[in-house]
PDB file of C-alpha atoms in Angstrom:
ATOM      1  CA  MET A   1     120.583  70.760 123.286  1.00 87.00           C
ATOM      2  CA  THR A   2     117.822  68.908 125.082  1.00 94.00           C
ATOM      3  CA  VAL A   3     114.455  70.218 126.365  1.00 97.00           C
ATOM      4  CA  ARG A   4     112.134  67.582 128.320  1.00 98.00           C
ATOM      5  CA  VAL A   5     108.767  68.223 129.638  1.00 98.00           C
ATOM      6  CA  GLN A   6     107.852  65.213 131.834  1.00 98.00           C
ATOM      7  CA  ARG A   7     105.741  64.075 134.747  1.00 98.00           C
ATOM      8  CA  GLU A   8     108.486  61.768 136.151  1.00 98.00           C
ATOM      9  CA  ASP A   9     111.445  62.702 138.302  1.00 98.00           C
ATOM     10  CA  PHE A  10     115.044  63.056 136.955  1.00 98.00           C
ATOM     11  CA  ASP A  11     118.323  62.030 138.085  1.00 97.00           C
ATOM     12  CA  THR A  12     120.568  65.217 138.390  1.00 95.00           C
ATOM     13  CA  ALA A  13     123.954  63.344 138.347  1.00 94.00           C
ATOM     14  CA  ALA A  14     123.004  61.027 135.485  1.00 95.00           C
ATOM     15  CA  GLU A  15     121.823  64.167 133.344  1.00 95.00           C
ATOM     16  CA  LEU A  16     124.919  66.032 134.532  1.00 93.00           C
ATOM     17  CA  GLU A  17     127.353  63.189 133.288  1.00 91.00           C
ATOM     18  CA  ARG A  18     125.612  62.979 129.872  1.00 92.00           C
ATOM     19  CA  VAL A  19     126.074  66.682 129.140  1.00 90.00           C
ATOM     20  CA  ALA A  20     129.931  66.692 129.389  1.00 84.00           C
ATOM     21  CA  ALA A  21     130.417  63.276 128.038  1.00 89.00           C
ATOM     22  CA  GLY A  22     133.198  63.121 125.153  1.00 89.00           C
ATOM     23  CA  GLN A  23     132.861  67.100 124.842  1.00 91.00           C
ATOM     24  CA  THR A  24     136.502  67.763 126.055  1.00 93.00           C
ATOM     25  CA  GLN A  25     136.210  71.496 124.910  1.00 95.00           C
ATOM     26  CA  ILE A  26     133.728  72.048 128.022  1.00 95.00           C
ATOM     27  CA  GLY A  27     135.571  73.786 130.654  1.00 96.00           C
ATOM     28  CA  ALA A  28     132.461  74.853 132.746  1.00 96.00           C
ATOM     29  CA  VAL A  29     129.247  73.219 133.510  1.00 96.00           C
ATOM     30  CA  VAL A  30     126.604  75.273 135.678  1.00 97.00           C
ATOM     31  CA  THR A  31     123.639  73.430 137.266  1.00 97.00           C
ATOM     32  CA  PHE A  32     120.565  74.836 138.581  1.00 97.00           C
ATOM     33  CA  THR A  33     117.929  72.754 140.331  1.00 97.00           C
ATOM     34  CA  GLY A  34     114.470  74.110 141.350  1.00 96.00           C
ATOM     35  CA  LEU A  35     112.639  72.316 144.160  1.00 95.00           C
ATOM     36  CA  VAL A  36     109.024  72.580 145.847  1.00 93.00           C
ATOM     37  CA  ARG A  37     109.337  74.669 148.909  1.00 87.00           C
ATOM     38  CA  ASP A  38     107.196  74.033 151.939  1.00 85.00           C
ATOM     39  CA  PHE A  39     106.039  77.712 152.318  1.00 79.00           C
ATOM     40  CA  ALA A  40     104.334  79.966 149.922  1.00 72.00           C
ATOM     41  CA  ASP A  41     105.312  83.671 149.357  1.00 67.00           C
ATOM     42  CA  ALA A  42     103.414  85.809 151.613  1.00 59.00           C
ATOM     43  CA  ARG A  43     101.155  87.996 149.445  1.00 57.00           C
ATOM     44  CA  ASN A  44      98.173  89.487 151.073  1.00 49.00           C
ATOM     45  CA  ASP A  45      98.416  86.721 153.838  1.00 48.00           C
ATOM     46  CA  THR A  46     100.127  86.909 156.985  1.00 50.00           C
ATOM     47  CA  GLN A  47     103.125  85.005 157.303  1.00 50.00           C
ATOM     48  CA  SER A  48     101.991  82.311 159.521  1.00 48.00           C
ATOM     49  CA  ASP A  49      99.107  81.660 156.780  1.00 53.00           C
ATOM     50  CA  ALA A  50     101.726  81.368 154.134  1.00 59.00           C
ATOM     51  CA  ARG A  51     103.475  78.501 155.474  1.00 63.00           C
ATOM     52  CA  GLY A  52     102.824  74.613 155.290  1.00 81.00           C
ATOM     53  CA  VAL A  53     102.477  74.027 151.662  1.00 86.00           C
ATOM     54  CA  GLN A  54     101.309  70.259 151.627  1.00 88.00           C
ATOM     55  CA  ARG A  55     101.198  69.531 147.723  1.00 92.00           C
ATOM     56  CA  MET A  56     101.773  71.384 144.635  1.00 94.00           C
ATOM     57  CA  THR A  57     100.168  70.740 141.256  1.00 96.00           C
ATOM     58  CA  LEU A  58     101.934  72.075 138.115  1.00 97.00           C
ATOM     59  CA  GLU A  59      99.737  72.409 135.237  1.00 98.00           C
ATOM     60  CA  GLN A  60     101.226  73.027 131.813  1.00 98.00           C
ATOM     61  CA  TYR A  61     100.012  73.682 127.957  1.00 98.00           C
ATOM     62  CA  PRO A  62     101.137  70.472 126.360  1.00 96.00           C
ATOM     63  CA  GLY A  63     103.001  71.478 123.046  1.00 96.00           C
ATOM     64  CA  MET A  64     103.275  75.106 123.656  1.00 98.00           C
ATOM     65  CA  THR A  65     105.499  74.412 126.841  1.00 97.00           C
ATOM     66  CA  GLN A  66     107.996  72.395 124.688  1.00 97.00           C
ATOM     67  CA  ARG A  67     107.958  74.820 121.973  1.00 96.00           C
ATOM     68  CA  GLN A  68     108.590  77.905 124.361  1.00 96.00           C
ATOM     69  CA  LEU A  69     111.298  76.133 126.236  1.00 97.00           C
ATOM     70  CA  GLU A  70     112.988  75.376 122.961  1.00 97.00           C
ATOM     71  CA  ALA A  71     112.709  79.052 121.825  1.00 96.00           C
ATOM     72  CA  ILE A  72     114.332  79.933 125.104  1.00 96.00           C
ATOM     73  CA  VAL A  73     116.988  77.599 124.811  1.00 97.00           C
ATOM     74  CA  ALA A  74     117.870  78.899 121.184  1.00 97.00           C
ATOM     75  CA  GLU A  75     117.846  82.467 122.429  1.00 97.00           C
ATOM     76  CA  ALA A  76     120.376  81.502 125.139  1.00 97.00           C
ATOM     77  CA  ARG A  77     122.499  79.727 122.321  1.00 97.00           C
ATOM     78  CA  ARG A  78     122.261  82.946 120.210  1.00 97.00           C
ATOM     79  CA  ARG A  79     123.740  85.055 123.093  1.00 97.00           C
ATOM     80  CA  TRP A  80     126.414  82.857 124.636  1.00 98.00           C
ATOM     81  CA  PRO A  81     128.721  80.316 123.254  1.00 97.00           C
ATOM     82  CA  LEU A  82     127.177  77.138 124.840  1.00 97.00           C
ATOM     83  CA  ASP A  83     128.552  73.738 123.983  1.00 96.00           C
ATOM     84  CA  ASP A  84     125.517  72.035 125.548  1.00 96.00           C
ATOM     85  CA  CYS A  85     122.206  73.030 127.362  1.00 96.00           C
ATOM     86  CA  LEU A  86     119.859  70.859 129.042  1.00 97.00           C
ATOM     87  CA  VAL A  87     116.251  71.911 130.302  1.00 98.00           C
ATOM     88  CA  ILE A  88     113.806  69.481 132.005  1.00 98.00           C
ATOM     89  CA  HIS A  89     110.635  70.520 133.726  1.00 98.00           C
ATOM     90  CA  ARG A  90     108.175  68.571 135.438  1.00 98.00           C
ATOM     91  CA  TYR A  91     104.564  68.834 135.658  1.00 98.00           C
ATOM     92  CA  GLY A  92     101.668  67.047 137.531  1.00 98.00           C
ATOM     93  CA  GLU A  93     101.566  66.667 141.289  1.00 97.00           C
ATOM     94  CA  LEU A  94     104.586  67.433 143.466  1.00 97.00           C
ATOM     95  CA  LEU A  95     105.591  67.184 147.078  1.00 95.00           C
ATOM     96  CA  PRO A  96     107.863  69.799 149.333  1.00 94.00           C
ATOM     97  CA  GLY A  97     111.209  68.849 148.407  1.00 95.00           C
ATOM     98  CA  ASP A  98     110.661  67.411 145.072  1.00 97.00           C
ATOM     99  CA  ARG A  99     112.551  68.695 142.024  1.00 97.00           C
ATOM    100  CA  ILE A 100     110.730  70.725 139.695  1.00 97.00           C
ATOM    101  CA  VAL A 101     113.438  71.819 137.178  1.00 98.00           C
ATOM    102  CA  LEU A 102     116.701  71.195 135.952  1.00 98.00           C
ATOM    103  CA  VAL A 103     118.844  73.662 133.910  1.00 98.00           C
ATOM    104  CA  VAL A 104     122.416  72.570 132.839  1.00 98.00           C
ATOM    105  CA  THR A 105     124.631  74.982 130.665  1.00 98.00           C
ATOM    106  CA  ALA A 106     127.868  73.978 129.446  1.00 97.00           C
ATOM    107  CA  SER A 107     130.633  76.144 127.826  1.00 97.00           C
ATOM    108  CA  ALA A 108     134.327  76.587 127.361  1.00 97.00           C
ATOM    109  CA  HIS A 109     134.173  79.381 130.046  1.00 95.00           C
ATOM    110  CA  ARG A 110     132.532  79.759 133.485  1.00 97.00           C
ATOM    111  CA  GLN A 111     131.091  83.355 132.457  1.00 98.00           C
ATOM    112  CA  ALA A 112     128.834  82.186 129.679  1.00 98.00           C
ATOM    113  CA  ALA A 113     127.628  78.992 131.546  1.00 98.00           C
ATOM    114  CA  PHE A 114     126.578  81.264 134.532  1.00 98.00           C
ATOM    115  CA  GLU A 115     125.091  83.827 132.679  1.00 98.00           C
ATOM    116  CA  ALA A 116     123.124  81.568 130.188  1.00 98.00           C
ATOM    117  CA  SER A 117     121.840  79.688 133.398  1.00 98.00           C
ATOM    118  CA  ALA A 118     120.671  82.745 134.998  1.00 97.00           C
ATOM    119  CA  PHE A 119     118.961  83.707 131.800  1.00 97.00           C
ATOM    120  CA  LEU A 120     117.280  80.418 131.158  1.00 97.00           C
ATOM    121  CA  VAL A 121     115.762  80.350 134.496  1.00 97.00           C
ATOM    122  CA  ASP A 122     114.737  84.055 134.519  1.00 95.00           C
ATOM    123  CA  TRP A 123     113.061  83.636 131.071  1.00 94.00           C
ATOM    124  CA  LEU A 124     111.356  80.337 131.926  1.00 94.00           C
ATOM    125  CA  LYS A 125     109.915  81.704 134.882  1.00 93.00           C
ATOM    126  CA  THR A 126     108.152  84.498 132.993  1.00 93.00           C
ATOM    127  CA  ARG A 127     107.397  82.757 129.624  1.00 94.00           C
ATOM    128  CA  ALA A 128     107.152  78.962 129.931  1.00 96.00           C
ATOM    129  CA  PRO A 129     103.349  78.135 130.387  1.00 97.00           C
ATOM    130  CA  PHE A 130     103.328  76.535 133.594  1.00 97.00           C
ATOM    131  CA  TRP A 131     100.728  77.239 136.452  1.00 97.00           C
ATOM    132  CA  LYS A 132     101.377  76.276 140.188  1.00 95.00           C
ATOM    133  CA  LEU A 133      98.332  75.287 142.336  1.00 96.00           C
ATOM    134  CA  GLU A 134      99.530  75.095 146.050  1.00 93.00           C
ATOM    135  CA  GLU A 135      97.385  73.184 148.686  1.00 91.00           C
ATOM    136  CA  HIS A 136      97.740  73.699 152.388  1.00 87.00           C
ATOM    137  CA  GLY A 137      95.295  73.417 155.205  1.00 82.00           C
ATOM    138  CA  GLY A 138      92.882  71.901 153.078  1.00 84.00           C
ATOM    139  CA  GLN A 139      92.799  74.948 150.840  1.00 89.00           C
ATOM    140  CA  ARG A 140      93.926  75.176 147.172  1.00 92.00           C
ATOM    141  CA  ARG A 141      95.385  78.388 145.707  1.00 92.00           C
ATOM    142  CA  TRP A 142      96.790  79.268 142.442  1.00 95.00           C
ATOM    143  CA  VAL A 143     100.081  80.822 142.947  1.00 92.00           C
ATOM    144  CA  GLU A 144     100.239  84.581 141.612  1.00 90.00           C
ATOM    145  CA  ALA A 145     103.038  85.710 139.230  1.00 89.00           C
ATOM    146  CA  LYS A 146     105.401  88.051 140.926  1.00 87.00           C
ATOM    147  CA  ALA A 147     106.480  91.436 139.801  1.00 87.00           C
ATOM    148  CA  SER A 148     110.240  90.379 141.029  1.00 88.00           C
ATOM    149  CA  ASP A 149     110.301  87.739 138.486  1.00 90.00           C
ATOM    150  CA  ASP A 150     109.294  89.982 135.699  1.00 89.00           C
ATOM    151  CA  GLU A 151     112.092  92.561 136.832  1.00 89.00           C
ATOM    152  CA  ALA A 152     114.713  89.578 137.035  1.00 89.00           C
ATOM    153  CA  ALA A 153     113.698  88.584 133.455  1.00 90.00           C
ATOM    154  CA  SER A 154     113.567  92.285 132.123  1.00 89.00           C
ATOM    155  CA  ARG A 155     117.509  92.523 132.867  1.00 90.00           C
ATOM    156  CA  TRP A 156     118.014  90.645 129.857  1.00 89.00           C
ATOM    157  CA  ASN A 157     116.087  92.532 127.531  1.00 85.00           C
ATOM    158  CA  ARG A 158     118.203  94.191 124.824  1.00 67.00           C
TER     159      ARG A 158
ATOM    160  CA  MET B   1      88.507  77.657 116.053  1.00 96.00           C
ATOM    161  CA  ARG B   2      89.545  75.954 119.146  1.00 98.00           C
ATOM    162  CA  VAL B   3      89.772  77.953 122.342  1.00 98.00           C
ATOM    163  CA  LEU B   4      91.675  76.703 125.332  1.00 98.00           C
ATOM    164  CA  TYR B   5      91.694  77.484 128.883  1.00 98.00           C
ATOM    165  CA  PHE B   6      94.288  77.087 131.368  1.00 98.00           C
ATOM    166  CA  ALA B   7      94.620  77.156 135.462  1.00 98.00           C
ATOM    167  CA  LEU B   8      92.532  79.732 137.073  1.00 97.00           C
ATOM    168  CA  LEU B   9      90.770  80.864 133.683  1.00 98.00           C
ATOM    169  CA  ARG B  10      89.728  77.115 133.050  1.00 98.00           C
ATOM    170  CA  GLU B  11      88.181  76.979 136.535  1.00 97.00           C
ATOM    171  CA  ARG B  12      86.408  80.269 135.949  1.00 97.00           C
ATOM    172  CA  VAL B  13      85.005  79.454 132.457  1.00 98.00           C
ATOM    173  CA  GLY B  14      84.145  75.955 133.633  1.00 97.00           C
ATOM    174  CA  MET B  15      85.686  74.098 130.558  1.00 98.00           C
ATOM    175  CA  ALA B  16      89.207  73.298 129.598  1.00 98.00           C
ATOM    176  CA  GLU B  17      88.368  73.653 125.766  1.00 98.00           C
ATOM    177  CA  GLU B  18      85.723  74.616 123.414  1.00 98.00           C
ATOM    178  CA  THR B  19      85.073  74.920 119.530  1.00 98.00           C
ATOM    179  CA  VAL B  20      83.597  78.359 118.355  1.00 98.00           C
ATOM    180  CA  SER B  21      82.716  79.819 115.128  1.00 97.00           C
ATOM    181  CA  PRO B  22      82.620  83.628 115.871  1.00 97.00           C
ATOM    182  CA  PRO B  23      81.091  85.783 113.259  1.00 97.00           C
ATOM    183  CA  THR B  24      83.396  87.209 110.301  1.00 95.00           C
ATOM    184  CA  GLU B  25      83.940  90.633 112.019  1.00 96.00           C
ATOM    185  CA  VAL B  26      85.861  88.999 114.897  1.00 97.00           C
ATOM    186  CA  ARG B  27      89.400  89.465 113.447  1.00 98.00           C
ATOM    187  CA  THR B  28      91.808  89.979 116.175  1.00 98.00           C
ATOM    188  CA  VAL B  29      92.525  88.708 119.641  1.00 98.00           C
ATOM    189  CA  ALA B  30      90.774  91.927 121.174  1.00 97.00           C
ATOM    190  CA  ASP B  31      87.717  91.126 119.098  1.00 98.00           C
ATOM    191  CA  LEU B  32      87.601  87.546 120.035  1.00 98.00           C
ATOM    192  CA  VAL B  33      87.807  88.419 123.790  1.00 98.00           C
ATOM    193  CA  VAL B  34      84.869  90.940 123.646  1.00 97.00           C
ATOM    194  CA  TRP B  35      82.979  88.135 121.786  1.00 98.00           C
ATOM    195  CA  LEU B  36      83.811  85.388 124.182  1.00 98.00           C
ATOM    196  CA  ARG B  37      82.943  87.630 127.248  1.00 98.00           C
ATOM    197  CA  GLY B  38      79.400  87.870 125.858  1.00 97.00           C
ATOM    198  CA  ARG B  39      78.881  84.170 125.803  1.00 97.00           C
ATOM    199  CA  SER B  40      78.215  83.593 129.514  1.00 97.00           C
ATOM    200  CA  GLU B  41      78.648  85.112 133.009  1.00 98.00           C
ATOM    201  CA  GLN B  42      81.543  82.599 133.392  1.00 98.00           C
ATOM    202  CA  HIS B  43      83.334  83.773 130.272  1.00 98.00           C
ATOM    203  CA  GLU B  44      82.927  87.316 131.454  1.00 98.00           C
ATOM    204  CA  ALA B  45      84.368  86.212 135.048  1.00 97.00           C
ATOM    205  CA  ALA B  46      87.308  84.782 133.451  1.00 97.00           C
ATOM    206  CA  LEU B  47      88.257  87.258 130.723  1.00 97.00           C
ATOM    207  CA  ALA B  48      87.320  90.610 132.338  1.00 96.00           C
ATOM    208  CA  ASN B  49      90.666  91.625 133.623  1.00 95.00           C
ATOM    209  CA  ALA B  50      92.836  92.091 130.819  1.00 93.00           C
ATOM    210  CA  ALA B  51      95.778  92.497 133.195  1.00 92.00           C
ATOM    211  CA  MET B  52      95.444  88.938 134.368  1.00 93.00           C
ATOM    212  CA  VAL B  53      94.992  87.239 131.104  1.00 97.00           C
ATOM    213  CA  ARG B  54      97.791  86.011 128.510  1.00 97.00           C
ATOM    214  CA  VAL B  55      96.832  85.005 125.093  1.00 98.00           C
ATOM    215  CA  ALA B  56      98.728  82.624 122.763  1.00 98.00           C
ATOM    216  CA  VAL B  57      97.738  81.931 119.144  1.00 98.00           C
ATOM    217  CA  ASN B  58      98.718  78.665 117.706  1.00 98.00           C
ATOM    218  CA  GLN B  59     101.087  78.140 120.740  1.00 97.00           C
ATOM    219  CA  ASP B  60     102.851  81.612 120.364  1.00 96.00           C
ATOM    220  CA  TYR B  61     102.299  84.605 122.622  1.00 96.00           C
ATOM    221  CA  ALA B  62      99.886  87.032 121.048  1.00 97.00           C
ATOM    222  CA  GLN B  63      98.996  90.657 121.383  1.00 96.00           C
ATOM    223  CA  PRO B  64      95.459  92.241 121.325  1.00 96.00           C
ATOM    224  CA  SER B  65      95.800  93.430 117.833  1.00 97.00           C
ATOM    225  CA  ASP B  66      97.038  89.884 116.257  1.00 98.00           C
ATOM    226  CA  ALA B  67      94.622  88.439 113.810  1.00 98.00           C
ATOM    227  CA  VAL B  68      92.724  85.371 114.630  1.00 98.00           C
ATOM    228  CA  ARG B  69      91.329  82.934 111.936  1.00 97.00           C
ATOM    229  CA  PRO B  70      89.270  79.940 111.509  1.00 96.00           C
ATOM    230  CA  GLY B  71      91.424  76.903 112.346  1.00 97.00           C
ATOM    231  CA  ASP B  72      93.424  78.650 114.920  1.00 98.00           C
ATOM    232  CA  GLU B  73      94.227  77.248 118.515  1.00 98.00           C
ATOM    233  CA  ILE B  74      93.786  80.115 120.680  1.00 98.00           C
ATOM    234  CA  ALA B  75      94.771  79.738 124.324  1.00 98.00           C
ATOM    235  CA  PHE B  76      93.882  82.019 127.230  1.00 98.00           C
ATOM    236  CA  PHE B  77      95.636  81.733 130.623  1.00 98.00           C
ATOM    237  CA  PRO B  78      96.979  83.604 133.741  1.00 97.00           C
ATOM    238  CA  PRO B  79     100.386  85.012 134.001  1.00 96.00           C
ATOM    239  CA  VAL B  80     102.887  81.900 134.227  1.00 96.00           C
ATOM    240  CA  THR B  81     104.483  80.673 137.338  1.00 94.00           C
ATOM    241  CA  GLY B  82     106.722  77.830 136.415  1.00 91.00           C
ATOM    242  CA  GLY B  83     110.355  77.534 137.426  1.00 88.00           C
TER     243      GLY B  83
END
């Protein structure tokens, strides 16, 4: 089980290779990669204003981010029989197309791996202390939290 | 105690961090928010809208009724937008 919060990019194939290496009880590996989009979510803006994100800066809370991600991974392991689990989340300056986050879940069977992956992504979106600052057309804007993310995360409450 | 501000709240307060010594009657997160809001117009602008402020005490999410103590690390930030 690994959690890394880092500025630098990651190599998805190499990370994936490491997860399943030497663990022949693993039958399913699910990978989620989050990327920087070039359009912002339309909020009060018109659709045309919401396009054209040129750069994103991801701020984090050093220490708490690592701690919260580890707590989320621990919760996933309590709920599903995972053989391995990896979360890498980047921070700092990112460009459209850049990788932001990698979540890998491994289990004997696919259902646990799929569900744990969705759970981890939903929870890290609503609990991990990161904030996105988008720049487009010379303007900076803090991305606002979305109610749809809270709804997605709430389906795991029990 | 150490008070940290992140993202939009850091910009509104105009600083990332401050060390404060509130009076002893400041016992909870809610008390601390009221006290901090009185420190400056910038603090007031950052912390007035409770719906847009999340709080962590010693790097764990906290509720308004949770205790704050000298030596604690208290962080204020907007709802998170990672992933």
